[in-house]
Tab-separated table of C-alpha atoms in Angstrom:
chain	number	residue	atom	x	y	z
A	1	MET	CA	37.239	16.656	-104.891
A	2	ASN	CA	40.329	14.465	-104.729
A	3	ALA	CA	42.516	17.477	-104.028
A	4	VAL	CA	40.154	18.662	-101.345
A	5	THR	CA	40.040	15.184	-99.811
A	6	GLU	CA	43.827	14.905	-99.777
A	7	THR	CA	44.112	18.347	-98.198
A	8	ALA	CA	41.609	17.356	-95.489
A	9	ILE	CA	43.490	14.127	-94.810
A	10	GLN	CA	46.783	16.010	-94.532
A	11	ALA	CA	45.223	18.523	-92.173
A	12	ALA	CA	43.790	15.738	-90.046
A	13	ASP	CA	47.197	14.035	-89.931
A	14	ALA	CA	48.820	17.315	-88.907
A	15	VAL	CA	46.291	17.860	-86.130
A	16	SER	CA	46.660	14.325	-84.841
A	17	THR	CA	50.463	14.613	-84.953
A	18	THR	CA	50.314	17.880	-83.029
A	19	THR	CA	47.953	16.347	-80.494
A	20	ILE	CA	50.283	13.384	-79.983
A	21	ASN	CA	53.264	15.699	-79.523
A	22	GLN	CA	51.368	17.794	-76.994
A	23	ALA	CA	50.300	14.665	-75.164
A	24	GLN	CA	53.931	13.595	-74.947
A	25	ILE	CA	54.890	16.971	-73.460
A	26	THR	CA	51.891	17.580	-71.195
A	27	PRO	CA	51.451	14.991	-68.431
A	28	ILE	CA	48.043	13.324	-68.314
A	29	PRO	CA	46.208	14.076	-65.044
A	30	ARG	CA	45.754	10.920	-63.040
A	31	LEU	CA	43.937	10.011	-59.871
A	32	PRO	CA	46.025	10.022	-56.660
A	33	HIS	CA	47.717	6.769	-55.718
A	34	ASP	CA	49.323	5.427	-52.559
A	35	ARG	CA	52.668	4.510	-54.066
A	36	TRP	CA	55.620	6.001	-52.207
A	37	THR	CA	58.182	7.980	-54.167
A	38	PRO	CA	61.917	7.857	-53.414
A	39	LEU	CA	61.724	11.494	-52.298
A	40	GLU	CA	59.068	10.643	-49.711
A	41	ILE	CA	61.121	7.750	-48.368
A	42	ALA	CA	64.163	10.025	-48.092
A	43	PHE	CA	62.069	12.619	-46.259
A	44	TRP	CA	61.063	10.162	-43.532
A	45	LEU	CA	64.606	8.864	-43.207
A	46	LEU	CA	65.778	12.366	-42.256
A	47	PRO	CA	64.414	12.329	-38.674
A	48	VAL	CA	65.882	8.869	-38.189
A	49	ALA	CA	69.284	10.181	-39.276
A	50	ALA	CA	68.819	13.328	-37.160
A	51	TYR	CA	68.429	11.172	-34.040
A	52	PHE	CA	72.027	10.000	-34.428
A	53	ALA	CA	73.474	13.133	-36.034
A	54	PHE	CA	72.092	15.745	-33.603
A	55	PRO	CA	71.782	14.131	-30.153
A	56	GLY	CA	71.871	17.549	-28.478
A	57	TYR	CA	68.797	18.801	-30.361
A	58	LEU	CA	66.377	15.953	-29.752
A	59	VAL	CA	64.031	18.095	-27.637
A	60	LEU	CA	63.845	20.803	-30.316
A	61	ILE	CA	63.253	18.317	-33.129
A	62	SER	CA	60.541	16.532	-31.152
A	63	GLN	CA	58.833	19.916	-30.674
A	64	ILE	CA	59.071	20.453	-34.442
A	65	MET	CA	57.418	17.100	-35.084
A	66	ILE	CA	54.575	17.889	-32.669
A	67	THR	CA	54.059	21.282	-34.284
A	68	GLY	CA	54.092	19.576	-37.671
A	69	LEU	CA	51.376	17.192	-36.461
A	70	PHE	CA	49.332	20.199	-35.322
A	71	ALA	CA	49.872	21.882	-38.699
A	72	LEU	CA	48.711	18.719	-40.482
A	73	SER	CA	45.340	19.046	-38.758
A	74	LEU	CA	44.833	22.589	-40.049
A	75	ASP	CA	46.103	21.673	-43.516
A	76	LEU	CA	43.480	18.945	-43.740
A	77	MET	CA	40.798	21.501	-42.917
A	78	LEU	CA	42.122	24.561	-44.757
A	79	GLY	CA	44.264	23.136	-47.535
A	80	TYR	CA	41.809	20.463	-48.677
A	81	ALA	CA	38.339	21.586	-47.567
A	82	GLY	CA	38.936	25.335	-47.630
A	83	ILE	CA	37.722	25.958	-44.048
A	84	VAL	CA	39.619	28.935	-42.631
A	85	SER	CA	40.147	29.119	-38.878
A	86	LEU	CA	41.666	31.520	-36.368
A	87	GLY	CA	40.886	29.419	-33.316
A	88	HIS	CA	42.353	26.023	-34.099
A	89	ALA	CA	44.431	26.182	-30.915
A	90	ALA	CA	41.229	25.542	-28.969
A	91	PHE	CA	41.371	21.849	-29.925
A	92	PHE	CA	45.121	21.681	-29.366
A	93	GLY	CA	44.811	23.089	-25.860
A	94	LEU	CA	41.754	20.993	-25.062
A	95	GLY	CA	43.655	17.812	-25.881
A	96	ALA	CA	46.637	18.992	-23.830
A	97	TYR	CA	44.542	19.844	-20.778
A	98	THR	CA	42.571	16.600	-20.986
A	99	THR	CA	45.714	14.493	-20.956
A	100	GLY	CA	47.345	16.720	-18.350
A	101	LEU	CA	44.395	16.558	-15.944
A	102	LEU	CA	44.179	12.788	-16.284
A	103	SER	CA	47.877	12.528	-15.492
A	104	VAL	CA	47.683	14.865	-12.513
A	105	HIS	CA	44.803	12.863	-11.046
A	106	GLY	CA	46.582	9.533	-11.289
A	107	TRP	CA	46.006	8.269	-14.849
A	108	SER	CA	49.589	8.084	-16.084
A	109	GLU	CA	49.336	5.442	-18.844
A	110	PRO	CA	50.574	7.344	-21.951
A	111	PHE	CA	48.667	5.719	-24.822
A	112	SER	CA	45.218	5.877	-23.237
A	113	GLY	CA	45.911	9.449	-22.118
A	114	LEU	CA	46.896	10.367	-25.653
A	115	LEU	CA	43.717	8.867	-27.105
A	116	ALA	CA	41.591	10.538	-24.409
A	117	GLY	CA	42.938	13.961	-25.362
A	118	ALA	CA	42.238	13.285	-29.027
A	119	ALA	CA	38.723	11.983	-28.274
A	120	VAL	CA	37.689	14.994	-26.169
A	121	ALA	CA	39.012	17.434	-28.777
A	122	GLY	CA	37.268	15.498	-31.556
A	123	LEU	CA	33.965	15.519	-29.676
A	124	PHE	CA	34.237	19.261	-29.075
A	125	GLY	CA	35.117	19.728	-32.742
A	126	PHE	CA	32.050	17.766	-33.811
A	127	VAL	CA	29.750	19.865	-31.598
A	128	THR	CA	31.170	23.197	-32.775
A	129	SER	CA	31.488	22.152	-36.428
A	130	TRP	CA	27.772	22.700	-36.999
A	131	LEU	CA	28.288	26.363	-36.123
A	132	VAL	CA	31.348	26.742	-38.336
A	133	VAL	CA	30.341	25.057	-41.596
A	134	ARG	CA	27.089	26.996	-41.976
A	135	GLY	CA	28.874	30.265	-42.799
A	136	GLN	CA	31.336	31.476	-45.390
A	137	ASP	CA	34.994	32.455	-44.963
A	138	LEU	CA	34.549	35.616	-42.865
A	139	THR	CA	31.863	34.020	-40.711
A	140	ARG	CA	34.030	30.967	-40.147
A	141	LEU	CA	36.955	33.156	-39.128
A	142	MET	CA	34.869	34.985	-36.541
A	143	VAL	CA	33.163	31.863	-35.191
A	144	THR	CA	36.411	29.908	-34.789
A	145	LEU	CA	38.116	32.941	-33.241
A	146	GLY	CA	35.216	33.363	-30.803
A	147	ILE	CA	35.305	29.681	-29.821
A	148	GLY	CA	39.033	29.889	-29.184
A	149	LEU	CA	38.795	33.056	-27.102
A	150	MET	CA	35.926	31.699	-24.994
A	151	LEU	CA	37.790	28.471	-24.268
A	152	PHE	CA	40.938	30.428	-23.396
A	153	GLU	CA	39.083	32.630	-20.911
A	154	ALA	CA	37.250	29.636	-19.448
A	155	ALA	CA	40.572	27.890	-18.776
A	156	ASN	CA	41.985	31.101	-17.302
A	157	LYS	CA	38.973	31.540	-15.023
A	158	ALA	CA	39.034	27.916	-13.850
A	159	SER	CA	42.502	28.291	-12.346
A	160	PHE	CA	41.614	25.862	-9.542
A	161	LEU	CA	41.446	23.167	-12.243
A	162	THR	CA	43.854	24.287	-14.969
A	163	GLY	CA	46.391	26.268	-12.959
A	164	GLY	CA	45.509	29.472	-14.816
A	165	VAL	CA	48.446	31.576	-15.968
A	166	ASP	CA	50.823	29.414	-13.910
A	167	GLY	CA	49.974	26.378	-15.999
A	168	LEU	CA	49.193	22.813	-15.101
A	169	SER	CA	52.160	21.141	-13.447
A	170	GLY	CA	52.700	18.000	-11.455
A	171	MET	CA	52.123	15.659	-14.388
A	172	VAL	CA	53.465	12.132	-14.120
A	173	VAL	CA	53.619	10.166	-17.374
A	174	GLY	CA	54.195	6.435	-17.113
A	175	LYS	CA	56.644	4.331	-19.068
A	176	LEU	CA	55.941	3.449	-22.688
A	177	PHE	CA	54.946	-0.224	-22.857
A	178	GLY	CA	55.902	-0.308	-19.186
A	179	VAL	CA	59.601	-0.248	-20.161
A	180	PHE	CA	60.762	3.055	-21.663
A	181	GLU	CA	60.776	5.978	-19.236
A	182	PHE	CA	60.747	9.610	-20.431
A	183	ASP	CA	64.239	11.019	-19.833
A	184	LEU	CA	65.629	14.531	-19.638
A	185	ASN	CA	67.623	14.117	-22.862
A	186	GLY	CA	64.422	13.523	-24.803
A	187	ASN	CA	65.356	10.180	-26.369
A	188	VAL	CA	62.058	8.442	-25.575
A	189	ALA	CA	60.015	11.579	-26.321
A	190	TYR	CA	61.725	11.844	-29.724
A	191	CYS	CA	60.930	8.281	-30.760
A	192	TYR	CA	57.414	8.545	-29.344
A	193	SER	CA	56.686	11.783	-31.232
A	194	LEU	CA	58.115	10.424	-34.472
A	195	ALA	CA	56.052	7.227	-34.239
A	196	VAL	CA	52.799	9.100	-33.544
A	197	LEU	CA	53.496	11.610	-36.326
A	198	PHE	CA	54.260	8.903	-38.875
A	199	ILE	CA	51.180	6.813	-38.037
A	200	VAL	CA	48.851	9.819	-38.206
A	201	PHE	CA	50.492	10.975	-41.441
A	202	LEU	CA	49.879	7.556	-42.999
A	203	LEU	CA	46.196	7.752	-42.093
A	204	LEU	CA	45.794	11.313	-43.373
A	205	ARG	CA	47.705	10.508	-46.551
A	206	ARG	CA	45.324	7.668	-47.240
A	207	LEU	CA	42.351	9.877	-46.395
A	208	VAL	CA	43.212	12.720	-48.777
A	209	LYS	CA	43.868	10.286	-51.632
A	210	SER	CA	40.538	8.529	-51.136
A	211	PRO	CA	37.233	9.508	-52.794
A	212	PHE	CA	36.412	11.394	-49.595
A	213	GLY	CA	39.577	13.475	-49.969
A	214	LEU	CA	38.838	14.156	-53.628
A	215	SER	CA	35.351	15.339	-52.672
A	216	LEU	CA	36.930	17.790	-50.218
A	217	ILE	CA	39.038	19.242	-53.014
A	218	GLY	CA	35.895	19.504	-55.132
A	219	ILE	CA	34.148	21.405	-52.337
A	220	ARG	CA	37.106	23.745	-52.033
A	221	GLU	CA	37.218	24.468	-55.763
A	222	GLY	CA	33.484	24.620	-56.486
A	223	VAL	CA	31.170	24.178	-53.518
A	224	ARG	CA	28.040	25.042	-55.519
A	225	ARG	CA	28.634	22.270	-58.050
A	226	MET	CA	29.180	19.407	-55.632
A	227	PRO	CA	25.484	18.880	-54.683
A	228	ALA	CA	24.813	18.145	-58.358
A	229	LEU	CA	27.157	15.146	-57.976
A	230	GLY	CA	25.202	13.867	-54.995
A	231	VAL	CA	27.636	15.151	-52.346
A	232	ASN	CA	26.228	16.367	-49.034
A	233	VAL	CA	28.563	19.320	-48.534
A	234	ASN	CA	27.721	20.080	-44.900
A	235	ARG	CA	28.241	16.476	-43.799
A	236	ARG	CA	31.614	16.304	-45.529
A	237	LEU	CA	32.712	19.564	-43.904
A	238	VAL	CA	31.522	18.415	-40.482
A	239	ALA	CA	33.431	15.157	-40.926
A	240	VAL	CA	36.708	16.810	-41.946
A	241	PHE	CA	36.362	19.439	-39.207
A	242	THR	CA	35.926	16.684	-36.624
A	243	VAL	CA	38.937	14.746	-37.927
A	244	ALA	CA	41.058	17.916	-37.935
A	245	ALA	CA	40.016	18.705	-34.350
A	246	THR	CA	40.897	15.140	-33.295
A	247	VAL	CA	44.378	15.377	-34.811
A	248	ALA	CA	44.903	18.794	-33.199
A	249	GLY	CA	43.891	17.358	-29.825
A	250	LEU	CA	46.289	14.468	-30.388
A	251	ALA	CA	49.117	16.942	-30.998
A	252	GLY	CA	48.248	18.859	-27.838
A	253	ALA	CA	48.128	15.669	-25.796
A	254	LEU	CA	51.494	14.611	-27.209
A	255	LEU	CA	53.019	17.960	-26.243
A	256	ALA	CA	51.630	17.653	-22.712
A	257	GLN	CA	53.095	14.171	-22.284
A	258	THR	CA	56.546	14.946	-23.698
A	259	THR	CA	56.964	18.193	-21.716
A	260	GLN	CA	54.876	17.099	-18.694
A	261	PHE	CA	53.435	20.602	-18.490
A	262	VAL	CA	50.417	22.412	-19.974
A	263	GLY	CA	50.474	26.188	-20.264
A	264	LEU	CA	47.565	28.533	-20.870
A	265	ASP	CA	49.262	29.618	-24.106
A	266	SER	CA	48.306	26.261	-25.640
A	267	LEU	CA	44.804	27.738	-26.038
A	268	GLY	CA	45.975	31.214	-27.022
A	269	PHE	CA	45.370	33.068	-30.257
A	270	PRO	CA	49.130	33.442	-31.031
A	271	ARG	CA	49.403	29.666	-31.421
A	272	SER	CA	46.604	29.677	-34.009
A	273	ALA	CA	48.225	32.596	-35.844
A	274	GLU	CA	51.611	30.863	-35.899
A	275	LEU	CA	49.945	27.797	-37.373
A	276	LEU	CA	48.634	29.834	-40.315
A	277	ILE	CA	52.131	31.260	-40.854
A	278	ILE	CA	53.541	27.730	-40.886
A	279	LEU	CA	51.086	26.646	-43.581
A	280	VAL	CA	51.779	29.732	-45.694
A	281	LEU	CA	55.509	29.022	-45.478
A	282	GLY	CA	55.272	25.340	-46.343
A	283	GLY	CA	52.295	25.389	-48.710
A	284	THR	CA	48.700	24.330	-48.167
A	285	GLY	CA	46.952	21.271	-49.554
A	286	ARG	CA	50.045	19.074	-49.685
A	287	LEU	CA	50.473	17.585	-46.165
A	288	TYR	CA	54.242	17.729	-46.551
A	289	GLY	CA	53.958	21.514	-46.691
A	290	ALA	CA	52.738	21.486	-43.084
A	291	LEU	CA	55.760	19.476	-41.954
A	292	ILE	CA	58.288	21.532	-43.917
A	293	GLY	CA	56.675	24.785	-42.804
A	294	ALA	CA	56.853	23.703	-39.154
A	295	ALA	CA	60.539	22.808	-39.500
A	296	VAL	CA	61.448	26.076	-41.264
A	297	PHE	CA	59.467	28.253	-38.860
A	298	MET	CA	60.723	26.672	-35.642
A	299	LEU	CA	64.344	26.420	-36.764
A	300	ALA	CA	64.262	30.052	-37.927
A	301	GLN	CA	62.620	31.055	-34.654
A	302	ASP	CA	65.262	29.223	-32.616
A	303	TYR	CA	68.162	30.678	-34.617
A	304	LEU	CA	66.877	34.246	-34.950
A	305	SER	CA	65.765	34.537	-31.328
A	306	GLY	CA	69.294	33.539	-30.347
A	307	LEU	CA	70.756	36.272	-32.553
A	308	ASN	CA	68.308	38.995	-31.554
A	309	PRO	CA	65.863	38.121	-28.756
A	310	ALA	CA	63.977	41.431	-29.047
A	311	TYR	CA	63.443	41.764	-32.804
A	312	TRP	CA	63.537	38.230	-34.180
A	313	GLN	CA	59.888	38.497	-35.328
A	314	PHE	CA	60.958	41.152	-37.863
A	315	TYR	CA	62.981	38.571	-39.765
A	316	ILE	CA	60.183	36.012	-39.568
A	317	GLY	CA	57.857	38.613	-41.103
A	318	LEU	CA	60.422	39.368	-43.811
A	319	LEU	CA	60.722	35.667	-44.631
A	320	LEU	CA	56.945	35.415	-44.840
A	321	VAL	CA	56.709	38.389	-47.237
A	322	VAL	CA	59.422	36.938	-49.481
A	323	ILE	CA	57.707	33.551	-49.619
A	324	VAL	CA	54.321	35.098	-50.464
A	325	LEU	CA	55.758	37.352	-53.191
A	326	PHE	CA	58.213	35.011	-54.882
A	327	ALA	CA	57.038	31.486	-54.056
A	328	ARG	CA	53.304	31.250	-54.606
A	329	GLY	CA	52.081	28.122	-52.903
A	330	GLY	CA	54.768	28.260	-50.222
A	331	ILE	CA	58.124	26.545	-50.237
A	332	LEU	CA	56.788	23.397	-51.898
A	333	GLY	CA	54.898	25.448	-54.474
A	334	GLY	CA	58.058	27.368	-55.350
A	335	LEU	CA	60.046	24.132	-55.645
A	336	GLU	CA	57.396	22.694	-57.976
A	337	VAL	CA	57.631	25.757	-60.226
A	338	LEU	CA	61.414	25.493	-60.322
A	339	ALA	CA	61.197	21.775	-61.142
A	340	CYS	CA	58.753	22.425	-64.010
A	341	ARG	CA	60.986	25.138	-65.431
A	342	LEU	CA	64.016	22.864	-65.175
A	343	LYS	CA	62.171	20.078	-67.009
A	344	SER	CA	61.058	22.502	-69.702
A	345	TRP	CA	64.620	23.759	-70.154
A	346	LEU	CA	65.971	20.200	-70.396
A	347	ARG	CA	63.383	19.347	-73.069
A	348	LYS	CA	64.415	22.366	-75.111
A	349	GLU	CA	68.060	21.395	-74.805
A	350	GLN	CA	67.305	17.847	-75.913
A	351	ALA	CA	65.249	19.089	-78.866
């Protein structure tokens, strides 16, 4: 019995030692926190540095930031809650037209116009969300696509109000704080877009790291199990759909104010399709993936269209195929895999 007892104790010690070693190697999953990492701080310092380093590209970079804000809205809905959409441009265009029409009819104050565009898009998102969340993936695709197409045709038909295919022109946007006037070089538009993007990103970052955000991830990973935890799935999906629509409307309103023009393409299906490509490139469910995907897509589009105006989409498609095949989870997902492999290799070298 003594020998058996000693053997059992040795085995227990070996198991505990192995468990400790594995615990030292494998990181313990922890709840999300709001602490900023040095990499995040460096990321947000880049547009500040770009303002001084690339003064001739301020208009392009401001367009990238607005597109990134638009992509954030879809990432919140698709990347965290798992709601697929092919008509997300409906909310973007609705926010743009709301702000544009207010401006054309004499309401030129920028901040209230921006909030009005976001509010109208959010209200429309809340009304249509009850149609979207009741179905599954294919149903949601068709419903969102149908909503987008109907709104596009309605805006096209109401040309007396929206300008139709010619677009809505004649916008007059007032000075920011009554001091800073929008200039042709895009200096004010750049700072304005960056400030709006950063504030909205802070709010969304806090949202996805809250219990509400964790419940969205739970719904995405196992929707049938969440009611057992006391979660009302439909209400959560309606809430996140409404927030996503509001942010999309905010992005559309921001584009209308910085360009002082609203085109019918802001409601078009191609804009929704491009948004999905942006998320695939950057990586869904990360927030930063939406911003990086927007930057990569628009910079590639600008460069490739300059090289070959007729066939630049071929190279965009090739880039998309490469990312899907060799970087699962988009650019950020591929970088995470490379970082894990590098850490593993360093541990082996140290051992």
